[in-house]
XYZ file of C-alpha atoms in Angstrom:
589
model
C 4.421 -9.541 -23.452
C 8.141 -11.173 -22.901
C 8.674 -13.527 -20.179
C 11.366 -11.337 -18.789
C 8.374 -8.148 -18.052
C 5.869 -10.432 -17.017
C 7.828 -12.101 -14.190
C 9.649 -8.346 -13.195
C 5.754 -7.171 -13.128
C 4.494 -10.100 -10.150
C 8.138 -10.173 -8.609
C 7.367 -6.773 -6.416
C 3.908 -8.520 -5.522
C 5.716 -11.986 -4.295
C 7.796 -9.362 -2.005
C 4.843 -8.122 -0.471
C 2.923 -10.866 0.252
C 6.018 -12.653 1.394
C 6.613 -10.018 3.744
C 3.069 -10.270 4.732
C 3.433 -14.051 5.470
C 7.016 -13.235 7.696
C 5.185 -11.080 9.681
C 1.930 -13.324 10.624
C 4.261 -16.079 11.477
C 6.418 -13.182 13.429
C 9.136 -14.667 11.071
C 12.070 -12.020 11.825
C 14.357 -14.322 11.011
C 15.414 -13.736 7.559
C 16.517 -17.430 6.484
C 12.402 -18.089 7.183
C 11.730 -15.705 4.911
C 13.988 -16.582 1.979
C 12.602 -19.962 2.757
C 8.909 -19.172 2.181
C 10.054 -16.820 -0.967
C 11.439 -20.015 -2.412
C 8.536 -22.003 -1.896
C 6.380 -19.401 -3.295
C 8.624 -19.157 -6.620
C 7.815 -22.979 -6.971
C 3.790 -22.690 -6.172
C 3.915 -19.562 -8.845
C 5.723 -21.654 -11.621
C 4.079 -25.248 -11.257
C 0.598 -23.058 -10.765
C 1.043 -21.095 -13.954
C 2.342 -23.982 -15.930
C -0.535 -26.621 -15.157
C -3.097 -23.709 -15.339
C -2.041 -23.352 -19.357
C -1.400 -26.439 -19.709
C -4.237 -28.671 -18.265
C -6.670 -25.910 -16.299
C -8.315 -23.942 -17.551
C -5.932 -24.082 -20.416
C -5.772 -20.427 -20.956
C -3.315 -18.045 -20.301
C -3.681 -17.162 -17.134
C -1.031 -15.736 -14.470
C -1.116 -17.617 -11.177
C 0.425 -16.044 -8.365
C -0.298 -15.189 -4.506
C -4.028 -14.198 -4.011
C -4.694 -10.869 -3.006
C -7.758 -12.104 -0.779
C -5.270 -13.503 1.734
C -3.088 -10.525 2.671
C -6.046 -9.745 4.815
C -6.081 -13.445 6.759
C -2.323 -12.796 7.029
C -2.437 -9.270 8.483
C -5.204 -10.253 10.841
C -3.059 -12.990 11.865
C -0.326 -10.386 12.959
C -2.472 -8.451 14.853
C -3.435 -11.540 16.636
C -0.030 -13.457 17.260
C 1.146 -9.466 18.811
C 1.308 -9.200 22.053
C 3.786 -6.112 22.673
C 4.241 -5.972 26.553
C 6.883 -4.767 28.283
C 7.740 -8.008 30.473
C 11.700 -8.319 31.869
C 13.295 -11.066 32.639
C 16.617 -12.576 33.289
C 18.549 -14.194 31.091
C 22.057 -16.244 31.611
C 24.120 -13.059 29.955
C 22.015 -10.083 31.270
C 18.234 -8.261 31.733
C 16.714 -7.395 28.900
C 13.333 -6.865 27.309
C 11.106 -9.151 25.060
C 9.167 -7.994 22.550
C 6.871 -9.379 20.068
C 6.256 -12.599 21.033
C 3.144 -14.524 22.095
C 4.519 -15.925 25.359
C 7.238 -13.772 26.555
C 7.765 -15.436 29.492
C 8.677 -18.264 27.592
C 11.395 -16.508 25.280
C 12.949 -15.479 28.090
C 12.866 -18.805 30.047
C 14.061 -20.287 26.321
C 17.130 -17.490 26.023
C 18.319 -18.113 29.616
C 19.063 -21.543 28.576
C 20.959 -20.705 25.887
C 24.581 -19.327 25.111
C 22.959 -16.184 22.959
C 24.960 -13.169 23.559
C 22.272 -10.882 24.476
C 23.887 -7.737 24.153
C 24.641 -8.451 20.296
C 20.874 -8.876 19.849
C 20.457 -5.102 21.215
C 18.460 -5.471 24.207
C 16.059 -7.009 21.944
C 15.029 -10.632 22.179
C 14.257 -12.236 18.485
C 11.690 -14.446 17.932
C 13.098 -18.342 18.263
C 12.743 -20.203 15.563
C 10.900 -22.824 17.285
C 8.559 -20.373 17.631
C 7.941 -19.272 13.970
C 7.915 -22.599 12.933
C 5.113 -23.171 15.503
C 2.713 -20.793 13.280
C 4.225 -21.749 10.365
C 2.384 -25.272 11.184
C -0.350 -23.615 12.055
C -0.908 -21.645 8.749
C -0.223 -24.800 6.988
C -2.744 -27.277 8.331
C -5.360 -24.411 7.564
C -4.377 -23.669 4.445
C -4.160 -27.324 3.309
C -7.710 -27.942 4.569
C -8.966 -24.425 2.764
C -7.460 -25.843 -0.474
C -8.762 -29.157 0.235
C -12.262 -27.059 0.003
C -11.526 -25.380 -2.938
C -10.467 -28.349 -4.979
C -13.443 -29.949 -3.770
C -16.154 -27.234 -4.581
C -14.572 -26.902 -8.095
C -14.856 -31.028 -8.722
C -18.218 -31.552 -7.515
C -19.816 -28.622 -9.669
C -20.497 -26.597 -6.499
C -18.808 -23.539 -7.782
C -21.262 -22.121 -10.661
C -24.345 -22.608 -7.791
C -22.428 -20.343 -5.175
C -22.973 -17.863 -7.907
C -26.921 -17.855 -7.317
C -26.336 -16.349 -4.049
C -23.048 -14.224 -4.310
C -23.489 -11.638 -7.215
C -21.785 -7.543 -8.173
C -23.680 -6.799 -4.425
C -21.588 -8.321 -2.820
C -18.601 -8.958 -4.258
C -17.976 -4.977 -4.641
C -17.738 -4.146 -0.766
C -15.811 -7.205 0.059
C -13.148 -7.230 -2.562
C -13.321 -3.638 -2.039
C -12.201 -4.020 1.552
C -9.249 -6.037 0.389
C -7.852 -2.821 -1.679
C -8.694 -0.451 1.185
C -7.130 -2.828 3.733
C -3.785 -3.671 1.857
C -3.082 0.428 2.188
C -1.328 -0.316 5.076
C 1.222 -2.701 3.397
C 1.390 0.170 0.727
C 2.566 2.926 3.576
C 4.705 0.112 5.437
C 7.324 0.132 1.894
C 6.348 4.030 1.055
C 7.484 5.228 4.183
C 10.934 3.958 3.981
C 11.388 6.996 1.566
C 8.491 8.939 0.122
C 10.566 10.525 -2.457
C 11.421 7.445 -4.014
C 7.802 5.685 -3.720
C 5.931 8.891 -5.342
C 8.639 8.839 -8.212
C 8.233 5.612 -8.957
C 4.715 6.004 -9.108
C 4.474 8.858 -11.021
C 6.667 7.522 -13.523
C 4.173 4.220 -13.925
C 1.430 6.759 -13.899
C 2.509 9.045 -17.053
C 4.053 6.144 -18.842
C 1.059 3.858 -18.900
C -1.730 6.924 -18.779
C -0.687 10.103 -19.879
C 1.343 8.324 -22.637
C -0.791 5.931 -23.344
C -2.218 6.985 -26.827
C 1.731 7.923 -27.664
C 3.854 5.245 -29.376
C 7.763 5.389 -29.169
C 9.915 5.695 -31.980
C 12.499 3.141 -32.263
C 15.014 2.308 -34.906
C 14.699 -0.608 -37.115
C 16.669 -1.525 -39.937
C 15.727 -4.194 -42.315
C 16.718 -5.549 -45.798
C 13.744 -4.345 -47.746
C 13.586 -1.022 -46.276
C 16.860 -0.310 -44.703
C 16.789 2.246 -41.839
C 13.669 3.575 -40.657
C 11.674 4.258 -38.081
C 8.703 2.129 -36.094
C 6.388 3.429 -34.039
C 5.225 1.002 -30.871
C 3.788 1.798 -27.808
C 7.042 0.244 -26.009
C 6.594 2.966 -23.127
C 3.242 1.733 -22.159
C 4.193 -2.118 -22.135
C 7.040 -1.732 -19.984
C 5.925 1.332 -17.956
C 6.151 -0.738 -14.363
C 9.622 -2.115 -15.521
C 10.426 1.187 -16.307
C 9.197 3.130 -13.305
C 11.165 0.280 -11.322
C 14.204 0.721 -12.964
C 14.159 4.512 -12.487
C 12.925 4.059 -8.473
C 15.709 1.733 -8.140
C 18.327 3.673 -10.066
C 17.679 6.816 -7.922
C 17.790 4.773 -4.730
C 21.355 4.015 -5.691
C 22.460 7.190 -6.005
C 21.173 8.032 -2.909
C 22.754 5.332 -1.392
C 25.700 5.942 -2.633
C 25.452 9.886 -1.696
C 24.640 8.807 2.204
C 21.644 10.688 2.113
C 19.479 7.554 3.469
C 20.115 6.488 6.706
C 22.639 3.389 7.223
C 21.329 2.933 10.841
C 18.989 -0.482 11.007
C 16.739 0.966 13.152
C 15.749 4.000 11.079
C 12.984 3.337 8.336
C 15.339 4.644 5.598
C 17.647 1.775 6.258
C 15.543 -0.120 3.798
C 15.155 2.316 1.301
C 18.653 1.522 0.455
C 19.826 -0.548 -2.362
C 22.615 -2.395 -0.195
C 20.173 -3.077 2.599
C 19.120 -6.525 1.511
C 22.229 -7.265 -0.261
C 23.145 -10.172 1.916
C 20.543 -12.196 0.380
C 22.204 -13.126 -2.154
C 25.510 -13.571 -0.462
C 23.955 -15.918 2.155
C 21.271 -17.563 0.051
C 22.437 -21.069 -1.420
C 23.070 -21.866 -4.855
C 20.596 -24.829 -4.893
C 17.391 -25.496 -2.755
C 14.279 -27.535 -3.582
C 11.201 -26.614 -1.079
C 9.697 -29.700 0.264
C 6.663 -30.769 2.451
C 7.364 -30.728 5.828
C 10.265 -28.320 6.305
C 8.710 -26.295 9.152
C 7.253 -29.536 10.569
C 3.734 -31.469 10.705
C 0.767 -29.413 10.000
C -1.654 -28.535 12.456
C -4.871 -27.528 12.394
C -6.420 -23.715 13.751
C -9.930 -22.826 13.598
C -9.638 -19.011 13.388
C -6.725 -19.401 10.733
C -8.976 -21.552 8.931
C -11.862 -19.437 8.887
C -10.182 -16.622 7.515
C -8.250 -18.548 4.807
C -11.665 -20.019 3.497
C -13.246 -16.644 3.660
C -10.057 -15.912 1.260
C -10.489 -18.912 -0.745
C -14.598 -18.010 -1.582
C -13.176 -14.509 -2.845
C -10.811 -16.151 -4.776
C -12.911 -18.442 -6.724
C -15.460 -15.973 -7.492
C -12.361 -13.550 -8.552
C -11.228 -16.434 -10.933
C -14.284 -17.242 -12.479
C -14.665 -13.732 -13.591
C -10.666 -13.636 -15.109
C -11.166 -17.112 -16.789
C -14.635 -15.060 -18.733
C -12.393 -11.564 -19.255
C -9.089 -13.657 -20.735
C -11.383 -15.836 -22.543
C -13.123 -12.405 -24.502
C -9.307 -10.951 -24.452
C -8.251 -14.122 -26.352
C -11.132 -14.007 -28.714
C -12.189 -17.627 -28.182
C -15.455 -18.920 -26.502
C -16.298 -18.500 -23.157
C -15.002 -21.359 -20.869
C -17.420 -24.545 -20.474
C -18.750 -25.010 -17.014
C -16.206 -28.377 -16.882
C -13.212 -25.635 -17.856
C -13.840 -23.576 -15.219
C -14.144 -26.292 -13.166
C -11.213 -27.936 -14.008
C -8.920 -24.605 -13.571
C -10.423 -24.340 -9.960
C -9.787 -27.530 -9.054
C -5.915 -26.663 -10.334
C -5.937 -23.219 -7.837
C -7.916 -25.440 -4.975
C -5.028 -28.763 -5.807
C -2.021 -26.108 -5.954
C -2.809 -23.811 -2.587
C -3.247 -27.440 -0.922
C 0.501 -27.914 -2.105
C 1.106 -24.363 -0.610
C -0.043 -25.237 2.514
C 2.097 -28.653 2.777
C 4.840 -26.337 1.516
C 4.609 -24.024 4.629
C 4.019 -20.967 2.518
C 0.904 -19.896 4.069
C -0.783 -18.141 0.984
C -2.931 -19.639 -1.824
C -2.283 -18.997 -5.823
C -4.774 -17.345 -7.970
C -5.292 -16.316 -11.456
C -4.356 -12.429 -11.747
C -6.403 -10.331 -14.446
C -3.843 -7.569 -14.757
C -2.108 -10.209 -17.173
C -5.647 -10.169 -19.009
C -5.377 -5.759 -19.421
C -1.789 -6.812 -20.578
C -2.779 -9.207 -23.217
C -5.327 -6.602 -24.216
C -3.181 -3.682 -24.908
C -0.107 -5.967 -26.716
C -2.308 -8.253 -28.104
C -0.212 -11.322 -27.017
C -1.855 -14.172 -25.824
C -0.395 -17.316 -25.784
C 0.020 -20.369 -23.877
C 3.345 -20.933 -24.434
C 4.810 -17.475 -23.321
C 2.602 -18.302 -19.589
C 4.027 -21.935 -19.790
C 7.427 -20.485 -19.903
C 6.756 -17.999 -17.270
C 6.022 -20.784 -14.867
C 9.372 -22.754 -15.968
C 11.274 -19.485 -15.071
C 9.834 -19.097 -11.839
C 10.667 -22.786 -10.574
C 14.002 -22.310 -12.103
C 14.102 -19.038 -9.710
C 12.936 -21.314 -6.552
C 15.556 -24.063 -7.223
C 18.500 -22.093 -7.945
C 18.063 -19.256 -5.546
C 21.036 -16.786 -5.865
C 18.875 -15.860 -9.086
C 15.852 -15.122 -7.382
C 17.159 -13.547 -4.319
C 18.449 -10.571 -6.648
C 14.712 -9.438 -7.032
C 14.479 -9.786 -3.304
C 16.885 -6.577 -2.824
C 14.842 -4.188 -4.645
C 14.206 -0.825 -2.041
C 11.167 -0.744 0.072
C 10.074 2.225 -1.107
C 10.350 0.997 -5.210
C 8.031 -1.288 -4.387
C 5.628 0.971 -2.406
C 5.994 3.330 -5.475
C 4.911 0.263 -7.998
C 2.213 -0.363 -5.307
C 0.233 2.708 -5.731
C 0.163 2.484 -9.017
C -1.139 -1.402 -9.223
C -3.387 -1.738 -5.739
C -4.937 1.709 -7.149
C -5.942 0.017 -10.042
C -6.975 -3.102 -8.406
C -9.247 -1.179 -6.567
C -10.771 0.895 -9.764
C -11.240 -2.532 -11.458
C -13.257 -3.811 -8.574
C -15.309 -0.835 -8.696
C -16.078 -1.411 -11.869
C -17.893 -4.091 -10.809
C -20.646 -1.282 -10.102
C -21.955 -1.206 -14.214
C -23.140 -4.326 -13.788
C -26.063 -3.144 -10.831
C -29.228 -0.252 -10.599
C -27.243 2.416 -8.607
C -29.885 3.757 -9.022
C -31.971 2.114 -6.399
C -31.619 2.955 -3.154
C -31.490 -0.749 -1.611
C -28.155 -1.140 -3.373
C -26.676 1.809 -2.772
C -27.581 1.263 0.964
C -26.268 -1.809 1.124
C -22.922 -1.265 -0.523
C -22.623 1.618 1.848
C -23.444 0.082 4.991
C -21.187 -2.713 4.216
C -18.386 -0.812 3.309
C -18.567 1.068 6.422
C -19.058 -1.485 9.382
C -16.265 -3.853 7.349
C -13.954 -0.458 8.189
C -15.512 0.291 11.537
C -15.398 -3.044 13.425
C -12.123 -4.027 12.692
C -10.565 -0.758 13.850
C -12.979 -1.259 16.509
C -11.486 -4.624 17.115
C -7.820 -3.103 16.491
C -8.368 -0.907 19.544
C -10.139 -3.187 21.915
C -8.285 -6.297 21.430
C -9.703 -7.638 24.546
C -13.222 -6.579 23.900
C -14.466 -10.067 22.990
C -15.238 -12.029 26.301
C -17.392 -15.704 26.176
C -15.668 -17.385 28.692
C -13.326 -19.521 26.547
C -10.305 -18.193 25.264
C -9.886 -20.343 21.902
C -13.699 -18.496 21.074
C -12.416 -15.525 21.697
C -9.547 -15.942 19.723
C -11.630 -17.051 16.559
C -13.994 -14.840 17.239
C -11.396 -12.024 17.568
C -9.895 -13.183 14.250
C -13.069 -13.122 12.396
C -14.009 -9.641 12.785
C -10.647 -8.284 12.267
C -11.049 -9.097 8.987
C -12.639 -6.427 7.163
C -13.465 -9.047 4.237
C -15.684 -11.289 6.455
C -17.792 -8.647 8.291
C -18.153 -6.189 5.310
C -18.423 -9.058 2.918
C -20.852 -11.750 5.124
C -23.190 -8.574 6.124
C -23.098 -7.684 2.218
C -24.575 -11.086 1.329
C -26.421 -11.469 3.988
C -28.625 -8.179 3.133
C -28.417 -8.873 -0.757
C -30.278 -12.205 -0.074
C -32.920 -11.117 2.336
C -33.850 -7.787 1.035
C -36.336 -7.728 -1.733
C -35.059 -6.874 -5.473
C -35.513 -7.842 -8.627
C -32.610 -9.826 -10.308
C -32.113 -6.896 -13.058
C -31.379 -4.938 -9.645
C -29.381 -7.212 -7.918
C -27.102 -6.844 -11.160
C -28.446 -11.096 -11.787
C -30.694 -10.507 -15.035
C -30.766 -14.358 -16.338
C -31.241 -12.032 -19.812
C -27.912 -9.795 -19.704
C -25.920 -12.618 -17.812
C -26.619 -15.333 -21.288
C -26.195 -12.529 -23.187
C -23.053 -11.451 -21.458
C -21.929 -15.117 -21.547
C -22.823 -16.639 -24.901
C -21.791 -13.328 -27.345
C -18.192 -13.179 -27.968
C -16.190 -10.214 -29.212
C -17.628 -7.259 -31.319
C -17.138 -8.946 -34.444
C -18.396 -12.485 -33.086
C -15.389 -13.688 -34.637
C -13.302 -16.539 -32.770
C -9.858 -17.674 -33.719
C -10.538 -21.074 -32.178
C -13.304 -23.206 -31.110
C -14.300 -25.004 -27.921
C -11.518 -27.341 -28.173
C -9.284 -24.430 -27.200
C -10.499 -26.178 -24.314
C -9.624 -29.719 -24.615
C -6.675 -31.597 -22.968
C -4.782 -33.173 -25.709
C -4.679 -36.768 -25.711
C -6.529 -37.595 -22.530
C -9.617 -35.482 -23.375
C -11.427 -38.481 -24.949
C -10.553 -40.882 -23.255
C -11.685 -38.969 -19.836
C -14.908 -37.806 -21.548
C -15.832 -41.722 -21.961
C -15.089 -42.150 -17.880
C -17.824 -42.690 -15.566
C -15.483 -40.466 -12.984
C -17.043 -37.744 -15.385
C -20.375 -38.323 -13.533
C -18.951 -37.406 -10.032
C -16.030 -35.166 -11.080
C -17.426 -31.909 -13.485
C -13.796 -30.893 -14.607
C -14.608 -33.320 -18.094
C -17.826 -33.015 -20.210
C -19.837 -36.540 -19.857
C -20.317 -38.421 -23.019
C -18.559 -40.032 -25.620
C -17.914 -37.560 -28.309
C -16.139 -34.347 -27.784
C -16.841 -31.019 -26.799
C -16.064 -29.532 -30.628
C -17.080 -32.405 -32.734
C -20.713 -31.180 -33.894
C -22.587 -27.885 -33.796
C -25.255 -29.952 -31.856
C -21.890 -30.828 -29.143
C -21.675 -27.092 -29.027
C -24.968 -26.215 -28.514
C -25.093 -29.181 -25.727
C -21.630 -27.999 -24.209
C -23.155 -24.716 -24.020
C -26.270 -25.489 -22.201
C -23.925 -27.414 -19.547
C -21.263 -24.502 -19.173
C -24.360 -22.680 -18.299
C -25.260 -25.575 -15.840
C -25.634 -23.811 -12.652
C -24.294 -20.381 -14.006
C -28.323 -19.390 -14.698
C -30.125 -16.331 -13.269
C -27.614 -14.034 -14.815
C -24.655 -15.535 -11.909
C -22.140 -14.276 -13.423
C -22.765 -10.921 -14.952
C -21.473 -8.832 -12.323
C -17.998 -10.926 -12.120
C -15.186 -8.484 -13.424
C -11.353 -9.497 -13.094
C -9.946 -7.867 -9.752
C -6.609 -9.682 -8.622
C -3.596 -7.757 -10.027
C-alpha cells in the first residue's frame, strides 16, 4: 500500500487519541495539544522505523494503542470536578468550570491581568495546571514502559500466556471497543449527516465492492491503450470516504448551513474550524524530554496504564503471528517477539519522557491491508516512520491533517472501531462455545466490566476507606471497564475447572497453529528474515544473551542448519507451550 494511504489511514486515529490525551490532562489549551500531536508524530515514526528495522523486523505499523483510550478517559472522569463555585476575580465575578481545585483558578486569575470578560464568563484551565497532569501521566507512563521493556527482555512475556488465553482476552479487549463508542459519538455528533456518509461510503467501497475491481486506463508500449482491472476502490476506500466526508463538509461550510457559533457542536463540523492550526503552528519544532516539566509519579494513573500495557503485549504478540502468516515467512522466534516488545516497552518509555501520555503499539489493520494488496515490505513501513518524524519536526505539514471535520473522523470511526471490535470477536473460534463455563464467563464479564463503571460514573463518591489517595485509585480502577471486566475474566478462567481444548489452550492446535505456515507451506524467506544484519552474530556469541531473550544464545545463527531451525524452533516455543497462543488474533486497528 503507498506511504501516502497508509499514513492518511492512522492520521484520523492520532486525532482521536490526541484528543483523548487533551482532555485527561483537561488540556483546553490548544498550543498543549498541537504540542502532544507533535510528540506523537515523532513516537509513531521512530516506533515504526526501529520496529522494521531492528524489532521484530517485520512490517508492522506502530502507532497509539487502543488499550489506553480507556486509562485516558477514566482519567477525565476523574480530574472533573464540574461545580458551580464563584469567585472574584481582579476584572469581575465569574464562574469556574472544569477544574480540579476551583478555588484555586480563581485565587490564580485574580492575580492576573486576564480580561475575564473575553474568556466568556468562563475560566480556562491554566496552563500550570495542565502541565501538572501532564507530569503526572508521564512519570506513569515511563514506569509502565519501563515494565514492558522489562517483561519482553527477561522472557516473561511468552509465560503470561499460560495464564491469559481467547477467555479472557475477548471480554477485555472487547470492553475497549464498547468503551471507545463514546469518543465515536463525541466527533459524530458534530454533524450526523456527514459522519454516516462517510461511513457508508467506507462501508460499500471496502464491502459491497469488494469482489469488484476498477477499471483504469493504462497505456503501454507493447500494448498501447487498454484497460486494467484493480481493486483500487477497495485499497483506498477510507481515503476515499475521507475525501468525500471532507469535501461535503466544505460545501456546507461554505453554504452556512453549519453553525459558525463556538459554542454549538456544529462549529466543528466545519472545515475552517481548526484552520488556525496551521496559521499559528511553527514551521520547525523538535519534541524533547522535559517540556511539560519533571515527571512524577501517580499510583492510580499507573495502574491503569499497566493494565493497558498487559493488553497491549498480548495484542502484539498475536499481530507479530498474523503479519508473519500474511508475509508468508516463519512464525517469529520467541527472541523476535521478544525483541519487538522490548522496542514497544523502550519506545512508550520515550512517550512518557516526551509528555505524550499514550504508549505505541503494533496495529493489525496494516496486516488485513497487506493481505488484500499483497504488499509487504519493510521498506514501504521504514518510510512510513521517516514521514511521520518529518511531520513532527516540520509541523505546518502535519497540522493540515489536524483540520479535518469532527464528524469525518467520527464517520471513518464507525467504520474502523466496528471492525476492531468484529476482529476481537473473532477471537471466539479459537474456544468450546459450546460449554457453558465459557459462555458464562464471557458473559458475566462483559456485563459487570459495563455495569460497575457506569455504576462508578454515577456515584463518583461511592468509594469511602478513609484515605482519599485510596479512594482515588480505587475510584480509577473500577472506572475502567478493561480492569474489572478483564481481571474478573481471568480470574474465573483460572479457577474454574476446564480442559485446555476448552479454555481455547490445546498444547495440540496451539503447535499446530504455530509451527504450519501458509496453505501451501511455502515461505519466501527463512528464519533469518529475522536476523539483525551485522550485529546478529556478534550478539548471538554475548553472554548478555543469557539474561536478555531478545538474541538466540549460541554461536551459530538462527538459519545456518536445519538442526539451528529445529533448535530455534523449540526455543520460540520456550514458554509459548500449552497451546498459549492459539486464541491470540490481531485486534488494534
Amino acid at each position: 500500500m503507498p506511504l501516502h494511504t497508509r499514513a492518511s489511514r492512522h492520521l484520523q486515529l492520532l486525532d482521536r487519541v490526541v484528543d483523548s490525551v487533551g482532555r485527561g490532562v483537561r488540556a483546553g489549551r490548544r498550543g498543549v495539544q498541537d504540542q502532544i500531536l507533535s510528540a506523537t508524530f515523532l513516537m509513531v515514526g521512530l516506533s515504526t522505523f526501529f520496529m522494521s528495522t531492528v524489532g521484530v523486523r517485520l512490517p508492522i505499523f506502530q502507532g497509539p494503542a487502543n488499550e489506553y483510550i480507556i486509562p485516558l478517559l477514566t482519567l477525565e472522569r476523574s480530574a472533573r470536578m464540574e461545580v458551580s463555585i464563584t469567585g472574584r476575580t481582579r476584572n469581575s465575578q465569574t464562574r469556574v468550570v472544569h477544574c480540579d481545585d476551583a478555588a484555586v483558578a480563581v485565587e490564580y486569575y485574580a492575580n492576573t491581568t486576564t480580561n475575564v470578560t473575553d474568556l466568556g464568563k468562563v475560566l480556562p484551565m491554566p496552563k500550570e495546571f495542565i502541565y501538572h497532569h501532564v507530569q503526572r501521566m508521564s512519570g506513569s507512563l515511563m514506569a509502565a514502559g519501563a515494565v514492558h521493556f522489562l517483561i519482553a527482555v527477561t522472557g516473561l512475556a511468552g509465560c503470561l500466556l499460560r495464564f491469559i488465553g481467547p477467555v479472557t482476552i475477548v471480554p477485555a479487549i472487547t470492553l475497549v471497543g464498547l468503551y471507545i463508542f463514546k469518543v465515536v459519538v463525541r466527533f459524530s455528533e458534530t454533524f450526523w449527516g456527514v459522519a454516516v456518509l462517510t461511513a457508508a461510503t467506507g462501508i460499500i467501497l471496502s464491502l459491497y465492492l469488494a469482489k469488484r475491481s476498477t477499471p483504469i486506463p493504462f497505456w503501454s508500449r507493447s500494448k498501447g491503450f487498454h484497460i486494467i482491472w484493480y481493486p483500487l476502490h477497495q485499497v483506498f476506500a477510507l481515503l476515499i470516504a475521507m475525501m468525500v466526508g471532507w469535501g461535503v463538509s466544505a460545501i456546507l461550510t461554505t453554504a452556512d448551513v453549519l453553525s459558525s457559533d463556538r459554542n454549538n457542536v456544529q462549529f466543528y463540523a466545519r472545515t475552517d474550524t481548526r484552520s488556525h492550526v496551521i496559521t499559528n503552528s511553527p514551521w520547525f519544532s523538535f519534541p524533547y524530554p522535559g517540556r511539560f516539566g519533571a515527571p512524577s509519579f501517580d499510583t492510580g494513573i499507573f495502574i491503569g496504564f499497566l493494565l493497558a500495557t498487559l493488553m497491549s503485549i498480548l495484542d502484539s504478540i498475536g499481530d507479530y503471528s498474523a503479519c508473519a502468516r500474511t508475509c508468508y515467512v516463519p512464525q517469529p522466534p520467541n527472541w523476535a517477539l521478544n525483541r519487538g516488545l522490548a522496542v514497544e516497552g523502550f519506545m512508550s518509555f520515550i512517550s512518557g519522557a516526551l509528555g505524550i501520555g499514550h504508549a505505541t503499539s503494533s496495529f493489525g489493520g496494516n496486516i488485513g491491508a497487506m493481505g488484500l494488496t499483497r504488499v509487504a515490505s519493510r521498506r514501504v513501513f521504514q518510510g512510513v516512520g521517516i514521514m511521520y518524524v518529518f511531520f513532527s519536526i516540520f509541523n505546518k505539514f502535519g497540522a493540515v491533517f489536524v483540520t479535518i471535520p469532527y464528524s469525518v473522523l467520527g464517520g471513518c470511526q464507525i467504520v474502523t472501531i466496528g471492525l476492531f471490535i468484529g476482529i476481537v470477536l473473532s477471537n471466539l473460534q479459537y474456544i468450546d462455545l459450546r460449554s457453558t463455563r465459557n459462555v458464562a464467563i464471557i458473559g458475566i464479564s462483559l456485563l459487570v466490566g459495563l455495569m460497575i463503571p457506569h455504576w462508578m460514573e454515577k456515584t463518583p463518591n461511592g468509594i469511602r476507606t478513609g484515605s482519599i489517595d485510596l479512594d482515588r485509585t480505587i475510584g480509577i480502577l473500577l472506572t475502567n471497564p478493561v480492569f474489572v471486566g478483564g481481571f474478573l475474566a481471568c480470574f474465573l478462567d483460572n479457577t474454574v475447572p476446564g480442559t485446555l481444548e476448552e479454555r481455547g489452550l490445546s498444547k495440540h492446535s496451539s503447535k499446530e497453529e504455530l509451527s504450519k505456515g501458509p496453505a501451501d507451506d511455502h515461505f519466501e524467506e527463512g528464519l533469518e528474515v529475522y536476523d539483525i544484519p551485522y550485529v546478529q552474530k556478534y550478539m548471538e556469541k554475548s553472554r548478555i544473551t543469557k539474561v536478555c531473550r531478545i538474541f538466540p544464545g549460541g554461536s551459530s545463527t538462527s538459519s545456518s542448519t536445519s538442526s539451528d531451525t529445529t533448535r530455534d524452533e523449540e526455543e520460540r516455543l520456550g514458554c509459548l507451550k500449552d497451546g498459549d497462543t492459539a486464541g491470540l488474533h490481531s485486534t488494534n486497528m
